[in-house]
N, CA and C of each residue as an Amber inpcrd file, in Angstrom:
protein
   189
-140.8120000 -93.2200000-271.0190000-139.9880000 -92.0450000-270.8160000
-140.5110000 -90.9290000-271.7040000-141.5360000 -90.3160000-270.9350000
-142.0920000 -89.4690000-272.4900000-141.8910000 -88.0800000-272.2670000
-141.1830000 -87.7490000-270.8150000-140.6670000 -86.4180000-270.4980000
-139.3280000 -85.8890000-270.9440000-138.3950000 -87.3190000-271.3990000
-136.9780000 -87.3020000-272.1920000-136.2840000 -86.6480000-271.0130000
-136.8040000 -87.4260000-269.6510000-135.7810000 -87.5690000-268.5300000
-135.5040000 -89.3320000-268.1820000-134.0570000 -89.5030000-268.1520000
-134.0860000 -90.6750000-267.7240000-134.6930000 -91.3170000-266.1170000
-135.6190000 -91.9490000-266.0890000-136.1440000 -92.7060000-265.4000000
-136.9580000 -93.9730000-265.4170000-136.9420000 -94.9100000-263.8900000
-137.2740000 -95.9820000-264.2640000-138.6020000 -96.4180000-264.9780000
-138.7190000 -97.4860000-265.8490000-139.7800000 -97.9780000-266.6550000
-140.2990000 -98.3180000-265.5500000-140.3850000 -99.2160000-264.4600000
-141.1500000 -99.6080000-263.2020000-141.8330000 -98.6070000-262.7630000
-141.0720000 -98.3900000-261.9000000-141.2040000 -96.5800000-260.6560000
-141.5260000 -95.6990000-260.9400000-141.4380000 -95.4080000-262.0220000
-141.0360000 -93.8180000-262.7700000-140.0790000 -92.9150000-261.5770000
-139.2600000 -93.6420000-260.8040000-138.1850000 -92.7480000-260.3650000
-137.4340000 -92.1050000-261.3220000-137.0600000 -90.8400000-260.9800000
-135.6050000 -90.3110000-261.8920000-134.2610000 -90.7160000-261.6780000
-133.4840000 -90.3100000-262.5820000-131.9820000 -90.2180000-261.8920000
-131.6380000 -89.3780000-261.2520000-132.4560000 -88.2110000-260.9030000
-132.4050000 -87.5990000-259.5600000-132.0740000 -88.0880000-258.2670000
-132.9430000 -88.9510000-258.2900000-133.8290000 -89.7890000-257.3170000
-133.0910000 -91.2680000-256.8980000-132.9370000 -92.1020000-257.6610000
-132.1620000 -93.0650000-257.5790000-131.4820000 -93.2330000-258.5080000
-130.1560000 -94.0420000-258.6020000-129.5580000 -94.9680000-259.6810000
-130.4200000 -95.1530000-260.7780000-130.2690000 -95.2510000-261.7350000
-130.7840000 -96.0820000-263.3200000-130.0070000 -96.7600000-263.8750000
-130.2470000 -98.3110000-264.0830000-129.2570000 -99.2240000-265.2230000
-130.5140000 -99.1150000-265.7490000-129.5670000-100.4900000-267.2730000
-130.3110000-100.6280000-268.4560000-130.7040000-102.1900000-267.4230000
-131.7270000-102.6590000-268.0520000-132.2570000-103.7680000-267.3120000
-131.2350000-104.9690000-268.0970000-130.7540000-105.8080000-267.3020000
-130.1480000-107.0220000-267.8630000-131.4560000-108.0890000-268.7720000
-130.9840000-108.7470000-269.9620000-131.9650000-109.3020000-270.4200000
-132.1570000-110.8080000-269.8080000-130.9150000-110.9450000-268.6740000
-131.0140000-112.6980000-267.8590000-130.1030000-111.8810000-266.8260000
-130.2000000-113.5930000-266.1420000-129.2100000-113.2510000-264.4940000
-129.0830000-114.7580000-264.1280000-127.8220000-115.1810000-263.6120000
-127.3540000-116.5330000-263.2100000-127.4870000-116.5620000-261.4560000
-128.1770000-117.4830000-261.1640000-128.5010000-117.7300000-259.8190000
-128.3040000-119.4750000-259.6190000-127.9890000-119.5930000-258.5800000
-127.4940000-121.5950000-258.1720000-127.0520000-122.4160000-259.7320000
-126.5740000-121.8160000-260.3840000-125.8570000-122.2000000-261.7110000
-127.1840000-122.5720000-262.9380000-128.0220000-121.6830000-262.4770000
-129.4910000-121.2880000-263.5850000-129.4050000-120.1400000-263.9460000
-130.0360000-120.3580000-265.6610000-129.9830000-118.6880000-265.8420000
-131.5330000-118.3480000-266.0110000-131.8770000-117.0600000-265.8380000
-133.0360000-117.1230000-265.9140000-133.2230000-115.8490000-266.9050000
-134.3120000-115.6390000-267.8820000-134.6210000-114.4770000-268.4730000
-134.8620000-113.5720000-267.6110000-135.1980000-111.9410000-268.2830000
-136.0500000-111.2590000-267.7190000-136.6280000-110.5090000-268.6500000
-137.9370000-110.4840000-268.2800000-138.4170000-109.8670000-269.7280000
-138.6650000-108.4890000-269.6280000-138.7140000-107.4660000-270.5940000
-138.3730000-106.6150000-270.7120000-139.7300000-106.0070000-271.6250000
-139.9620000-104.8710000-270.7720000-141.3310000-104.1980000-270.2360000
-141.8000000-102.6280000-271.5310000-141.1460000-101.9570000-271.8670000
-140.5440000-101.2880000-273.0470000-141.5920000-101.4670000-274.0210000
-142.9540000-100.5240000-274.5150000-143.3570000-100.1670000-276.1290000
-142.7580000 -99.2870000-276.7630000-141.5690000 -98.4220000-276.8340000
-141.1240000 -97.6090000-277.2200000-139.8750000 -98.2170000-278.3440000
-139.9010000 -99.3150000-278.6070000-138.7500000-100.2550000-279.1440000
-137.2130000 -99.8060000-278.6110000-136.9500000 -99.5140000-277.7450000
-135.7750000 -99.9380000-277.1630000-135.7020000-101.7240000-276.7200000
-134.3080000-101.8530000-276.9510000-134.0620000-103.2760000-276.5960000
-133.9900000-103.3220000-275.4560000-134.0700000-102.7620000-274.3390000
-133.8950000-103.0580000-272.6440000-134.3430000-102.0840000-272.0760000
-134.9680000-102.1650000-270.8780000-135.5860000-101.0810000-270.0990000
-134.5260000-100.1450000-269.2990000-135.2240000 -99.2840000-268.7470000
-134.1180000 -98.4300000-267.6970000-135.0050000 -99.1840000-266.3840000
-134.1050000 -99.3980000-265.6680000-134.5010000-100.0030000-264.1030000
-133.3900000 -99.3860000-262.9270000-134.7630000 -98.7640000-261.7190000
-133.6630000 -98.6320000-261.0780000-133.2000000 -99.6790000-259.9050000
-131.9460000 -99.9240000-258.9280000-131.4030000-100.8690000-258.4990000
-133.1950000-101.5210000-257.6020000-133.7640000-101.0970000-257.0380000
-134.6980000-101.2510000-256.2320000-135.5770000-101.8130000-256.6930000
-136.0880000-101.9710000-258.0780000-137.1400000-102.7440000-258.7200000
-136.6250000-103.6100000-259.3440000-135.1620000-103.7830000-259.6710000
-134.8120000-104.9610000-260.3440000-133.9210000-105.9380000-259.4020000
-133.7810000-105.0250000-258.0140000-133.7150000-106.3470000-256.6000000
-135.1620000-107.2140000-256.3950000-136.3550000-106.4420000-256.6660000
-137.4510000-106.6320000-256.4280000-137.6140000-108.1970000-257.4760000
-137.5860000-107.9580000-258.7530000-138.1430000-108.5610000-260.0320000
-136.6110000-110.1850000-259.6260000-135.6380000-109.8730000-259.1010000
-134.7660000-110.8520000-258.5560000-135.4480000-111.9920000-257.6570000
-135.9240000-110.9490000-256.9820000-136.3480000-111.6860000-255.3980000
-137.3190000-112.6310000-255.8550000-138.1940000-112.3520000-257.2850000
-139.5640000-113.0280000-257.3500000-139.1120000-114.7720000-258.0640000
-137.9340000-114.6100000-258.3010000-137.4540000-115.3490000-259.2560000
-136.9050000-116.7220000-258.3340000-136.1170000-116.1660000-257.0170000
-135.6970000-116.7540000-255.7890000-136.7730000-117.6720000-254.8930000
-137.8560000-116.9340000-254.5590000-138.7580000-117.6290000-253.6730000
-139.1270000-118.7610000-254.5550000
């Protein structure tokens, strides 16, 4: 984020553009939890993700 607009660490979408969460650091699927690791040199503890790349980073986890 080096324009000090919020947008995604993935995409570089804005919040213009799409939604932005903070990236979850896990996610519970068929009663597993799974990490997610978190992409960030700027030392923040969690990334900004928007809904579309972190359906994406889900899906990889599923197959």
């Amino acid at each position: 984020m080096s324009n000090q607009t919020l947008c995604c660490d993935y995409c570089e979408s804005t919040h213009r553009e799409v939604h932005i969460i903070e990236k979850p650091k896990r996610f519970a699927l068929n009663a597993k939890v799974y990490d997610l690791t978190q992409a960030n040199t700027d030392g923040r503890e969690v990334d900004n993700i928007c809904l579309e790349c972190l359906k994406e980073q889900i899906e990889n986890y599923v197959i």
